[in-house]
């Protein structure tokens, strides 16, 4: 066991464990969009930025080590996390009220958690083409935040080939779907892909709005409470 | 389809050699045709999308049928100080094409590109592997005329048909531009055989110790101790290890690595061999930016000579356990590949996105094995440290920065080119050497570095502990539009962001908008206050050094030349920001209203 501090509180942890998990297990919620416990760290969204030894680092990329001093809740770093969420809202076209994932969307839920009201960045309204090509999945690129969970964690079961990929680079990057492989996905696999997409980019066709308002995932329990509860188990 | 199979066989259908395969495909067909993708995907055990994922990342890979002559004009700020616009116009006039328009496939296609490592000879352009420097409208007219008459770019730059693996061939296109040399670089012939004996007479850890004791710090910009990097790399149980020479010199304004590869390639190679011995690596790779394609055959020949002399290959120097080979890997136009982990991704045939660290390359680098990636100049320094000793090297420079280094000097000075300086020299002394009169601002280390004021910072020392320099040194006099330069540098980072992390992908676009707002005279103090906060956000939260430095052109000029910004500001009157265009914002609404009223009346 090693000792670290989070916001001045002493915490015992296992060396090398992920900082997001260690914090959660000790009651400190750090918002994440790309990180999934048990999966390799992607480090793309940076929404889990915290201060480690005075330097800003994405918590999901940090294996804890003895003596580490972590600051999660302090105005400057809290505002940075909020700014990153706002940045995502300005970059894509996030029309929450009409989105199938509303109430079940991690980005939306994290937006509430960081107390975002409106983006401080100029909304871009970049045209982004939808892809209806595959039989079971609608790819709604307006909402994509390029977390790359789908690219890394969804594979063809038979061959291990990637079903989702990226094209181009920088602000022009976009997610692509391999229709042939996507059509071979089982129902469970499609459900998992929809579920791991932290926004409403991967939508299962013919399902859409399947939970009424008031009964949606984050209506029932906030993303913070869900995360903390999951860690305590 | 025979051809594609030949290409794939050449690389044993190894998915990690995708960059080589793509280059061979492009050289075969002129672009990467869709028709070869199924065969490629099949043999490489992947999908067509996965292949597109890689090639669409790189500036020089073409996914659509290409013109016979694809011309890339370098659009650096330095070129723009030396008649770029006239050359740009001449190219459009002579070819009848428009820059950036790719609708029709004709004999010519025009595109701009970032710095191609020729800031001392701008304006410059690339056509295929050939490079044309010191362009003028007259020169353009002649070149295009000859191309239209069926001559090839190679025939134009190399009328005497010199072999492409000779220095004479390279010199027909590019000048070396060495202005001052010594005591370290460009010192003439080195006896590599006796030098090799000196290396292999010592155990590997002693070689590493010598490099550590010399105080050598990496010349790519970060300044990490070379000896320490080697030691960390050899402190691994994994015995397959790699040495990488980072020759992806992409920082605008730098060209020292190009000159080293031209004039001291054997010193570079020998430095790699030394590293290979010290860390116990079996393979070295030179990652060469594709803008330097004209150096490839020449470098291959140097490698062949080393092989012939027993300095590369099996049982080097008669030591049966010392086997070391070097190959060249071409990049394909991505500044980010200068980042060592992005470079490693590219080497493995992927998009050049920087990896999450840890693990660090010294533990898990190329193909997951311990890897030491060092800069071209670092390897040359190693060769001379082996030759003349650690204490000789350490005696030069400052406490933190030992030895000498090369500066690529360009811009407003009488003698742009390569200068060897001892660390610790002041900014003013460098300016004097280069014959810079009336210098106002200096961009030290390229856009990722600092834009300093000569008046204020002239006495600062060029050293890691004060004013660090990665080799790019651009001088601007008072006639230059510094804000315009800042805008261009910010645009550069927008173009070159790999896009994997949010702050860099999105934040640089916001900063670009802000600088435009200032230049357009629509910014108020609030905009500048936001620039500082947003710049900090991008710097602090980005995944790699690109986002870690991309706001610096704005932030350092804001700090060192505040009056430039203040002069452009307007006062905010009322609750709306001056940049807010009420009419433009209501345009959609007004259009909808007018459409609806048209419908109701008709």
Short mmCIF file of C-alpha atoms in Angstrom, two decimals, chain B residues 144-572:
data_model
loop_
_atom_site.label_atom_id
_atom_site.label_comp_id
_atom_site.label_asym_id
_atom_site.label_seq_id
_atom_site.Cartn_x
_atom_site.Cartn_y
_atom_site.Cartn_z
CA UNK B 144 6.44 25.60 -65.65
CA UNK B 145 7.27 26.15 -69.29
CA UNK B 146 9.74 23.28 -69.24
CA UNK B 147 7.33 21.01 -67.38
CA UNK B 148 4.70 21.78 -70.01
CA UNK B 149 7.22 20.76 -72.63
CA UNK B 150 7.43 17.36 -71.09
CA UNK B 151 10.56 17.67 -69.00
CA UNK B 152 10.46 16.12 -65.55
CA UNK B 153 11.23 18.04 -62.35
CA UNK B 154 14.29 15.82 -61.98
CA UNK B 155 15.59 16.83 -65.39
CA UNK B 156 15.14 20.49 -64.55
CA UNK B 157 16.94 20.45 -61.20
CA UNK B 158 19.55 17.97 -62.31
CA UNK B 159 20.41 18.75 -65.94
CA UNK B 160 23.68 16.81 -65.82
CA UNK B 161 21.98 13.64 -64.68
CA UNK B 162 23.99 13.25 -61.48
CA UNK B 163 23.26 10.09 -59.53
CA UNK B 164 20.63 10.76 -56.88
CA UNK B 165 22.75 9.15 -54.18
CA UNK B 166 25.48 11.75 -54.41
CA UNK B 167 25.99 14.93 -52.45
CA UNK B 168 26.55 16.75 -55.74
CA UNK B 169 22.96 15.89 -56.69
CA UNK B 170 21.63 17.23 -53.38
CA UNK B 171 23.73 20.36 -53.86
CA UNK B 172 22.19 21.04 -57.26
CA UNK B 173 18.95 21.72 -55.42
CA UNK B 174 19.88 22.88 -51.96
CA UNK B 175 22.72 24.95 -50.58
CA UNK B 176 24.21 23.91 -47.27
CA UNK B 177 24.34 27.44 -45.97
CA UNK B 178 26.89 26.81 -43.24
CA UNK B 179 27.97 30.23 -42.01
CA UNK B 180 30.06 29.44 -38.96
CA UNK B 181 31.43 26.14 -37.80
CA UNK B 182 33.50 24.65 -35.04
CA UNK B 183 34.60 23.43 -32.66
CA UNK B 184 32.15 20.53 -32.94
CA UNK B 185 30.21 20.32 -36.16
CA UNK B 186 31.44 20.03 -39.75
CA UNK B 187 35.06 19.45 -38.76
CA UNK B 188 36.01 17.26 -41.67
CA UNK B 189 36.73 13.57 -41.96
CA UNK B 190 36.36 11.31 -38.98
CA UNK B 191 38.06 7.94 -38.80
CA UNK B 192 35.01 5.85 -37.98
CA UNK B 193 36.85 2.54 -37.76
CA UNK B 194 39.14 3.69 -35.00
CA UNK B 195 36.25 5.44 -33.37
CA UNK B 196 34.26 2.21 -33.41
CA UNK B 197 37.13 0.41 -31.73
CA UNK B 198 37.07 3.00 -29.02
CA UNK B 199 33.34 2.41 -28.51
CA UNK B 200 33.43 -1.37 -28.41
CA UNK B 201 36.52 -1.54 -26.21
CA UNK B 202 34.37 -0.22 -23.37
CA UNK B 203 31.39 -2.04 -21.93
CA UNK B 204 28.05 -0.53 -23.03
CA UNK B 205 27.32 1.06 -19.67
CA UNK B 206 30.64 2.88 -19.77
CA UNK B 207 29.72 4.38 -23.15
CA UNK B 208 26.43 5.52 -21.67
CA UNK B 209 28.31 6.94 -18.70
CA UNK B 210 30.59 8.92 -21.00
CA UNK B 211 27.57 10.43 -22.71
CA UNK B 212 26.01 11.23 -19.32
CA UNK B 213 29.22 12.82 -18.09
CA UNK B 214 29.42 15.04 -21.14
CA UNK B 215 26.21 16.71 -19.99
CA UNK B 216 24.68 16.27 -23.46
CA UNK B 217 20.99 17.07 -23.52
CA UNK B 218 18.70 16.15 -26.38
CA UNK B 219 18.62 18.60 -29.24
CA UNK B 220 15.02 18.09 -30.25
CA UNK B 221 13.89 20.82 -27.90
CA UNK B 222 12.90 19.14 -24.65
CA UNK B 223 16.49 18.96 -23.46
CA UNK B 224 16.31 15.60 -21.68
CA UNK B 225 19.67 14.11 -20.69
CA UNK B 226 20.77 11.75 -23.48
CA UNK B 227 22.84 9.57 -21.19
CA UNK B 228 19.94 9.17 -18.78
CA UNK B 229 17.57 8.25 -21.61
CA UNK B 230 19.98 5.54 -22.76
CA UNK B 231 20.39 4.20 -19.26
CA UNK B 232 16.62 4.04 -18.70
CA UNK B 233 16.34 2.24 -22.00
CA UNK B 234 18.93 -0.37 -21.09
CA UNK B 235 17.50 -0.86 -17.60
CA UNK B 236 14.85 -3.16 -19.04
CA UNK B 237 14.46 -6.90 -18.96
CA UNK B 238 13.19 -6.83 -22.51
CA UNK B 239 16.20 -7.48 -24.73
CA UNK B 240 14.78 -6.38 -28.08
CA UNK B 241 15.49 -2.67 -28.22
CA UNK B 242 15.46 0.07 -30.79
CA UNK B 243 17.26 3.28 -31.60
CA UNK B 244 15.35 5.93 -33.50
CA UNK B 245 16.84 8.94 -35.19
CA UNK B 246 14.20 11.64 -35.23
CA UNK B 247 14.77 13.36 -38.57
CA UNK B 248 11.26 14.76 -38.75
CA UNK B 249 12.50 18.33 -38.55
CA UNK B 250 9.19 20.12 -38.83
CA UNK B 251 9.45 23.17 -36.60
CA UNK B 252 9.00 26.18 -38.87
CA UNK B 253 12.26 27.99 -39.34
CA UNK B 254 14.57 25.10 -38.53
CA UNK B 255 16.81 23.43 -41.08
CA UNK B 256 19.89 22.38 -39.13
CA UNK B 257 19.04 18.68 -39.29
CA UNK B 258 18.73 18.92 -43.07
CA UNK B 259 22.25 20.39 -43.20
CA UNK B 260 23.62 17.74 -40.84
CA UNK B 261 22.08 14.99 -42.95
CA UNK B 262 23.62 16.59 -46.03
CA UNK B 263 27.07 17.36 -44.69
CA UNK B 264 27.58 14.96 -41.78
CA UNK B 265 25.43 11.90 -42.47
CA UNK B 266 28.14 9.51 -41.32
CA UNK B 267 28.41 11.28 -37.98
CA UNK B 268 24.66 10.83 -37.60
CA UNK B 269 24.89 7.14 -38.43
CA UNK B 270 27.86 6.62 -36.17
CA UNK B 271 26.00 8.26 -33.29
CA UNK B 272 23.19 5.78 -33.87
CA UNK B 273 25.60 2.85 -33.89
CA UNK B 274 27.06 4.10 -30.61
CA UNK B 275 23.56 4.32 -29.15
CA UNK B 276 22.80 0.84 -30.48
CA UNK B 277 25.87 -0.54 -28.71
CA UNK B 278 25.24 1.39 -25.50
CA UNK B 279 21.62 0.35 -25.06
CA UNK B 280 21.91 -3.08 -26.65
CA UNK B 281 19.63 -2.40 -29.61
CA UNK B 282 19.58 -4.52 -32.74
CA UNK B 283 17.89 -2.09 -35.05
CA UNK B 284 18.03 1.61 -35.73
CA UNK B 285 15.50 3.56 -37.75
CA UNK B 286 15.91 6.99 -39.27
CA UNK B 287 12.47 8.59 -39.44
CA UNK B 288 12.98 11.05 -42.28
CA UNK B 289 10.34 13.66 -43.03
CA UNK B 290 9.04 13.23 -46.56
CA UNK B 291 9.96 16.82 -47.36
CA UNK B 292 13.54 15.49 -47.34
CA UNK B 293 12.91 12.72 -49.88
CA UNK B 294 15.77 14.13 -51.95
CA UNK B 295 18.15 12.97 -49.20
CA UNK B 296 16.93 9.39 -49.06
CA UNK B 297 19.10 7.78 -51.73
CA UNK B 298 22.09 9.73 -50.53
CA UNK B 299 21.57 8.49 -46.98
CA UNK B 300 21.00 4.92 -48.20
CA UNK B 301 24.38 5.11 -49.87
CA UNK B 302 26.05 6.20 -46.64
CA UNK B 303 24.44 3.24 -44.89
CA UNK B 304 25.65 0.93 -47.65
CA UNK B 305 29.20 2.23 -47.23
CA UNK B 306 29.05 1.60 -43.50
CA UNK B 307 27.82 -1.92 -44.19
CA UNK B 308 30.62 -2.53 -46.67
CA UNK B 309 33.15 -1.44 -44.09
CA UNK B 310 31.71 -3.67 -41.41
CA UNK B 311 30.38 -0.82 -39.31
CA UNK B 312 26.81 -1.99 -39.69
CA UNK B 313 25.34 -5.47 -39.85
CA UNK B 314 26.39 -8.59 -38.04
CA UNK B 315 29.24 -8.90 -35.55
CA UNK B 316 30.27 -5.27 -35.86
CA UNK B 317 33.91 -4.63 -35.05
CA UNK B 318 34.39 -8.36 -34.65
CA UNK B 319 32.10 -8.53 -31.64
CA UNK B 320 29.81 -11.48 -32.29
CA UNK B 321 27.13 -10.13 -29.96
CA UNK B 322 27.00 -6.71 -31.60
CA UNK B 323 24.52 -6.82 -34.48
CA UNK B 324 23.01 -3.58 -35.58
CA UNK B 325 21.18 -2.50 -38.72
CA UNK B 326 19.67 0.81 -39.74
CA UNK B 327 16.79 1.47 -42.10
CA UNK B 328 15.12 4.65 -43.25
CA UNK B 329 11.43 5.25 -42.73
CA UNK B 330 9.78 8.05 -44.66
CA UNK B 331 7.17 10.24 -43.00
CA UNK B 332 4.33 11.69 -45.04
CA UNK B 333 3.76 15.24 -43.87
CA UNK B 334 2.69 15.58 -40.25
CA UNK B 335 4.44 18.00 -37.90
CA UNK B 336 3.16 16.08 -34.90
CA UNK B 337 5.35 13.11 -35.86
CA UNK B 338 8.26 15.08 -34.40
CA UNK B 339 6.78 14.06 -31.04
CA UNK B 340 8.57 10.83 -30.20
CA UNK B 341 5.48 8.79 -29.39
CA UNK B 342 3.60 10.08 -32.43
CA UNK B 343 6.65 9.19 -34.48
CA UNK B 344 6.58 5.67 -33.05
CA UNK B 345 2.89 5.33 -33.90
CA UNK B 346 3.70 6.41 -37.44
CA UNK B 347 6.56 3.90 -37.61
CA UNK B 348 4.04 1.21 -36.71
CA UNK B 349 1.85 2.24 -39.61
CA UNK B 350 -0.71 4.24 -37.66
CA UNK B 351 -1.92 7.81 -37.42
CA UNK B 352 0.69 10.03 -35.85
CA UNK B 353 -1.10 10.61 -32.59
CA UNK B 354 1.00 10.96 -29.45
CA UNK B 355 0.58 8.12 -27.00
CA UNK B 356 -0.60 8.36 -23.45
CA UNK B 357 2.37 8.41 -21.09
CA UNK B 358 3.31 6.43 -19.06
CA UNK B 359 4.49 4.00 -20.35
CA UNK B 360 7.41 5.93 -21.80
CA UNK B 361 9.22 4.80 -24.96
CA UNK B 362 12.34 3.88 -22.96
CA UNK B 363 10.18 1.12 -21.48
CA UNK B 364 7.60 0.48 -24.20
CA UNK B 365 8.32 2.18 -27.47
CA UNK B 366 8.44 0.88 -31.03
CA UNK B 367 6.57 -2.44 -31.24
CA UNK B 368 6.20 -2.27 -27.47
CA UNK B 369 9.95 -2.58 -26.92
CA UNK B 370 12.37 -0.24 -25.15
CA UNK B 371 13.25 2.53 -27.56
CA UNK B 372 15.52 5.53 -27.45
CA UNK B 373 14.52 8.29 -29.84
CA UNK B 374 17.10 11.01 -30.31
CA UNK B 375 17.45 14.01 -32.54
CA UNK B 376 19.81 14.13 -35.55
CA UNK B 377 22.01 16.74 -33.89
CA UNK B 378 22.18 14.69 -30.70
CA UNK B 379 23.69 11.76 -32.59
CA UNK B 380 26.31 13.97 -34.23
CA UNK B 381 27.20 15.38 -30.82
CA UNK B 382 27.57 11.81 -29.51
CA UNK B 383 30.03 10.98 -32.28
CA UNK B 384 32.19 13.94 -31.34
CA UNK B 385 31.94 13.18 -27.63
CA UNK B 386 33.27 9.69 -28.34
CA UNK B 387 36.02 11.25 -30.41
CA UNK B 388 37.16 14.02 -28.11
CA UNK B 389 35.86 13.05 -24.70
CA UNK B 390 33.17 14.01 -22.24
CA UNK B 391 35.19 16.63 -20.42
CA UNK B 392 36.10 18.39 -23.67
CA UNK B 393 32.39 18.66 -24.44
CA UNK B 394 31.38 19.65 -20.95
CA UNK B 395 33.96 22.42 -20.84
CA UNK B 396 31.94 24.26 -23.46
CA UNK B 397 28.64 26.00 -22.85
CA UNK B 398 26.98 26.73 -19.54
CA UNK B 399 26.36 24.85 -16.31
CA UNK B 400 23.05 23.39 -17.51
CA UNK B 401 23.70 23.33 -21.23
CA UNK B 402 26.96 21.71 -22.21
CA UNK B 403 28.61 21.91 -25.59
CA UNK B 404 27.66 23.83 -28.67
CA UNK B 405 24.57 23.79 -30.82
CA UNK B 406 23.43 24.67 -34.28
CA UNK B 407 21.10 27.52 -34.98
CA UNK B 408 19.13 27.79 -38.21
CA UNK B 409 18.95 31.54 -38.64
CA UNK B 410 16.54 33.15 -41.07
CA UNK B 411 14.55 36.32 -41.57
CA UNK B 412 15.78 39.89 -41.49
CA UNK B 413 19.54 39.48 -41.50
CA UNK B 414 22.37 39.70 -44.01
CA UNK B 415 23.49 36.12 -43.71
CA UNK B 416 20.78 33.54 -43.05
CA UNK B 417 22.08 30.02 -42.61
CA UNK B 418 23.57 27.61 -40.10
CA UNK B 419 25.64 28.85 -37.18
CA UNK B 420 27.38 26.82 -34.56
CA UNK B 421 27.23 28.66 -31.26
CA UNK B 422 28.37 27.85 -27.79
CA UNK B 423 25.46 27.72 -25.35
CA UNK B 424 25.44 30.84 -23.21
CA UNK B 425 25.91 33.31 -26.04
CA UNK B 426 23.49 36.23 -25.79
CA UNK B 427 20.65 36.98 -28.17
CA UNK B 428 22.38 40.22 -29.23
CA UNK B 429 25.60 38.39 -30.03
CA UNK B 430 23.74 35.97 -32.27
CA UNK B 431 22.03 38.85 -34.05
CA UNK B 432 25.39 40.53 -34.61
CA UNK B 433 26.90 37.36 -36.07
CA UNK B 434 24.03 37.00 -38.52
CA UNK B 435 24.21 40.65 -39.54
CA UNK B 436 20.77 41.57 -38.28
CA UNK B 437 20.23 45.31 -38.27
CA UNK B 438 17.23 46.91 -36.65
CA UNK B 439 16.04 43.56 -35.31
CA UNK B 440 12.82 44.02 -33.40
CA UNK B 441 11.56 40.59 -32.49
CA UNK B 442 13.05 37.13 -32.61
CA UNK B 443 11.03 33.94 -32.75
CA UNK B 444 13.24 31.57 -30.79
CA UNK B 445 12.55 27.83 -31.22
CA UNK B 446 9.91 28.39 -33.90
CA UNK B 447 6.20 28.87 -33.21
CA UNK B 448 6.40 26.45 -30.30
CA UNK B 449 8.98 28.68 -28.66
CA UNK B 450 9.04 32.27 -27.55
CA UNK B 451 8.72 35.49 -29.47
CA UNK B 452 11.09 37.82 -27.65
CA UNK B 453 11.75 41.53 -27.86
CA UNK B 454 15.31 42.39 -28.85
CA UNK B 455 15.12 45.61 -26.86
CA UNK B 456 14.05 43.84 -23.69
CA UNK B 457 15.66 40.42 -24.04
CA UNK B 458 18.83 41.18 -26.02
CA UNK B 459 21.10 40.23 -23.13
CA UNK B 460 19.41 36.93 -22.40
CA UNK B 461 21.54 33.86 -22.80
CA UNK B 462 20.76 31.11 -25.30
CA UNK B 463 20.77 28.15 -22.91
CA UNK B 464 18.27 25.71 -21.47
CA UNK B 465 18.33 27.61 -18.17
CA UNK B 466 17.43 30.93 -19.80
CA UNK B 467 16.31 31.22 -23.41
CA UNK B 468 16.13 27.68 -24.68
CA UNK B 469 16.45 27.15 -28.42
CA UNK B 470 15.64 24.06 -30.46
CA UNK B 471 17.53 25.39 -33.46
CA UNK B 472 14.95 27.65 -35.10
CA UNK B 473 15.83 31.33 -34.95
CA UNK B 474 13.72 33.75 -37.00
CA UNK B 475 14.50 37.45 -37.00
CA UNK B 476 11.94 40.20 -37.68
CA UNK B 477 12.67 43.89 -38.08
CA UNK B 478 10.31 46.77 -37.35
CA UNK B 479 8.70 46.68 -40.75
CA UNK B 480 7.13 43.28 -40.05
CA UNK B 481 3.53 42.66 -39.16
CA UNK B 482 3.99 40.70 -35.98
CA UNK B 483 0.28 40.07 -35.41
CA UNK B 484 0.00 38.68 -38.94
CA UNK B 485 2.89 36.35 -38.11
CA UNK B 486 1.16 35.27 -34.90
CA UNK B 487 -1.98 34.54 -36.90
CA UNK B 488 -0.05 32.38 -39.31
CA UNK B 489 1.65 30.44 -36.54
CA UNK B 490 -1.70 29.83 -34.86
CA UNK B 491 -3.17 28.65 -38.15
CA UNK B 492 -0.20 26.30 -38.43
CA UNK B 493 -1.11 24.68 -35.13
CA UNK B 494 -4.77 24.40 -36.11
CA UNK B 495 -3.66 22.59 -39.26
CA UNK B 496 -1.17 20.38 -37.49
CA UNK B 497 -3.16 19.39 -34.39
CA UNK B 498 -3.67 15.64 -34.59
CA UNK B 499 -7.11 16.14 -33.05
CA UNK B 500 -6.99 13.36 -30.52
CA UNK B 501 -7.51 15.56 -27.47
CA UNK B 502 -10.15 18.20 -26.93
CA UNK B 503 -8.16 21.25 -25.79
CA UNK B 504 -5.74 21.14 -28.71
CA UNK B 505 -8.24 20.17 -31.39
CA UNK B 506 -10.87 22.70 -30.35
CA UNK B 507 -8.94 25.27 -28.34
CA UNK B 508 -6.55 26.20 -31.12
CA UNK B 509 -9.51 27.00 -33.36
CA UNK B 510 -10.86 29.33 -30.65
CA UNK B 511 -7.48 31.02 -30.29
CA UNK B 512 -7.24 31.42 -34.05
CA UNK B 513 -10.61 33.15 -34.05
CA UNK B 514 -9.46 35.43 -31.27
CA UNK B 515 -6.32 36.58 -33.07
CA UNK B 516 -8.37 37.26 -36.17
CA UNK B 517 -10.79 39.27 -34.09
CA UNK B 518 -7.89 41.39 -32.80
CA UNK B 519 -6.49 41.90 -36.30
CA UNK B 520 -9.91 42.81 -37.67
CA UNK B 521 -10.24 45.53 -35.02
CA UNK B 522 -13.23 43.89 -33.38
CA UNK B 523 -11.68 42.82 -30.10
CA UNK B 524 -12.00 44.46 -26.71
CA UNK B 525 -10.06 43.95 -23.49
CA UNK B 526 -12.33 41.04 -22.53
CA UNK B 527 -11.13 39.15 -25.61
CA UNK B 528 -7.50 39.54 -24.53
CA UNK B 529 -8.30 38.45 -20.99
CA UNK B 530 -9.95 35.35 -22.43
CA UNK B 531 -6.99 34.66 -24.68
CA UNK B 532 -4.77 34.40 -21.62
CA UNK B 533 -7.13 32.02 -19.81
CA UNK B 534 -7.90 29.92 -22.89
CA UNK B 535 -4.24 29.79 -23.85
CA UNK B 536 -3.42 28.48 -20.42
CA UNK B 537 -6.20 25.90 -20.69
CA UNK B 538 -4.81 24.56 -23.97
CA UNK B 539 -1.24 24.55 -22.67
CA UNK B 540 -2.06 22.82 -19.40
CA UNK B 541 -4.62 20.22 -20.41
CA UNK B 542 -3.39 19.05 -23.83
CA UNK B 543 -2.01 15.60 -24.25
CA UNK B 544 1.33 16.43 -25.83
CA UNK B 545 3.80 19.16 -26.57
CA UNK B 546 1.89 20.49 -29.56
CA UNK B 547 -1.02 21.73 -27.47
CA UNK B 548 1.46 22.38 -24.68
CA UNK B 549 3.08 25.08 -26.80
CA UNK B 550 0.59 26.10 -29.50
CA UNK B 551 -0.77 29.17 -27.64
CA UNK B 552 2.78 30.51 -27.19
CA UNK B 553 2.88 32.72 -30.29
CA UNK B 554 -0.09 34.63 -28.91
CA UNK B 555 0.85 34.50 -25.26
CA UNK B 556 4.50 35.51 -25.71
CA UNK B 557 3.73 38.40 -28.07
CA UNK B 558 0.96 39.52 -25.74
CA UNK B 559 3.52 39.61 -22.98
CA UNK B 560 6.45 41.09 -24.89
CA UNK B 561 4.61 43.38 -27.30
CA UNK B 562 1.43 44.35 -25.44
CA UNK B 563 1.11 47.67 -27.29
CA UNK B 564 0.56 45.80 -30.58
CA UNK B 565 -2.62 44.33 -29.18
CA UNK B 566 -3.71 47.42 -27.28
CA UNK B 567 -3.53 49.54 -30.44
CA UNK B 568 -6.00 47.21 -32.12
CA UNK B 569 -8.58 47.09 -29.34
CA UNK B 570 -11.91 48.83 -29.49
CA UNK B 571 -14.06 49.93 -26.60
CA UNK B 572 -17.09 47.92 -25.68
#
